Amino acid sequence: MHNISQRKRTLLKVIVLGDSGVGKTSLINQYVDKKFSQQYKATIGADFVTKEIQVDDKLVTLQIWDTAGQERFHSLGAAFYRGADCCVLVYDINIQKTFDTLNNWHDEFLKQADTNDPEAFPFVLIGNKVDVDGGNSRRVTEKKARNWCASRGNIPYYETSAKEGYNVEEAFFCVAKIAQENEHVQDIFFGGISESVSEAEQQQQPSRCAC
Ligand code: GDP
Ligand code: MG
């Protein structure tokens, strides 16, 4: 009965946090534009990019917020955090310190975002730059990272290379999926037809991330 263009569309706000230099901007560029740049440049003007994807039978718009380098000073404004549906934490598997600061980013997010249910809020952890030196310069084992995720309420974990495009799509698909489960339905309609309650209920997934 409903085709996808008649559905209520969902806008999901995703914010990406982590130390400067871990590859946040590169991951977003790789995911959205399939591009990678070796050149280091701090993101100009904190803003977002959008990408439409289909999750199950639903079209969702991911609104992915990147920082403009303010992460160096831990001074991201309230607007950055407000209304987030998922928080992606990124570290560099080759630099221990970027893993150690995950606790700060996690806590900072929960403090700033003022979510209804902090325990249930969806995070995804990304360990980036797995390509570097063929993995020989790795400082954080996958096991350590997975233990951290377990201790923080079973956060899904992905190891990626923004440079090679490895696992990036998969990581963001998981982001979309768990963000959708925590969605803030925006009032964007195509054709003004809203979903029935039973259909909305069907969208609820029991598990946090099946991907
Ligand atoms: P941000 O400060 O977290 O946004 O980090 P950037 O995306 O600006 O990346 C910092 C530097 O790391 C840049 O020189 C990127 O080219 C590089 N970089 C990012 N991701 C990867 C990756 O997966 N592998 C490699 N080898 N370099 C990466
Ligand atoms: Mg950046």
mmCIF file of N, CA and C and ligand atoms in Angstrom, residues 24-26 41-43 66-67 69 71, ligand 2:
data_model
loop_
_atom_site.group_PDB
_atom_site.id
_atom_site.type_symbol
_atom_site.label_atom_id
_atom_site.label_comp_id
_atom_site.label_asym_id
_atom_site.label_seq_id
_atom_site.Cartn_x
_atom_site.Cartn_y
_atom_site.Cartn_z
ATOM 1 N N LYS A 24 38.229 11.578 11.698
ATOM 2 C CA LYS A 24 36.771 11.787 11.694
ATOM 3 C C LYS A 24 36.306 12.362 10.351
ATOM 4 N N THR A 25 36.957 13.445 9.943
ATOM 5 C CA THR A 25 36.572 14.084 8.689
ATOM 6 C C THR A 25 36.796 13.141 7.511
ATOM 7 N N SER A 26 37.904 12.411 7.558
ATOM 8 C CA SER A 26 38.208 11.466 6.469
ATOM 9 C C SER A 26 37.158 10.363 6.376
ATOM 10 N N LYS A 41 43.868 18.846 6.874
ATOM 11 C CA LYS A 41 43.328 20.190 7.064
ATOM 12 C C LYS A 41 42.165 20.113 8.048
ATOM 13 N N ALA A 42 42.211 21.032 8.999
ATOM 14 C CA ALA A 42 41.128 21.069 9.975
ATOM 15 C C ALA A 42 39.845 21.419 9.232
ATOM 16 N N THR A 43 38.785 20.783 9.610
ATOM 17 C CA THR A 43 37.508 21.028 8.956
ATOM 18 C C THR A 43 37.128 22.500 9.126
ATOM 19 N N ASP A 66 30.197 17.100 11.737
ATOM 20 C CA ASP A 66 31.637 17.040 11.937
ATOM 21 C C ASP A 66 32.048 18.269 12.756
ATOM 22 N N THR A 67 33.153 18.163 13.420
ATOM 23 C CA THR A 67 33.632 19.323 14.174
ATOM 24 C C THR A 67 34.512 20.186 13.272
ATOM 25 N N GLY A 69 37.408 21.352 14.276
ATOM 26 C CA GLY A 69 38.685 21.387 14.969
ATOM 27 C C GLY A 69 38.583 21.852 16.420
ATOM 28 N N GLU A 71 37.445 20.257 18.686
ATOM 29 C CA GLU A 71 37.643 19.119 19.577
ATOM 30 C C GLU A 71 38.968 19.233 20.321
HETATM 31 MG MG MG B 2 38.267 17.007 11.165
#
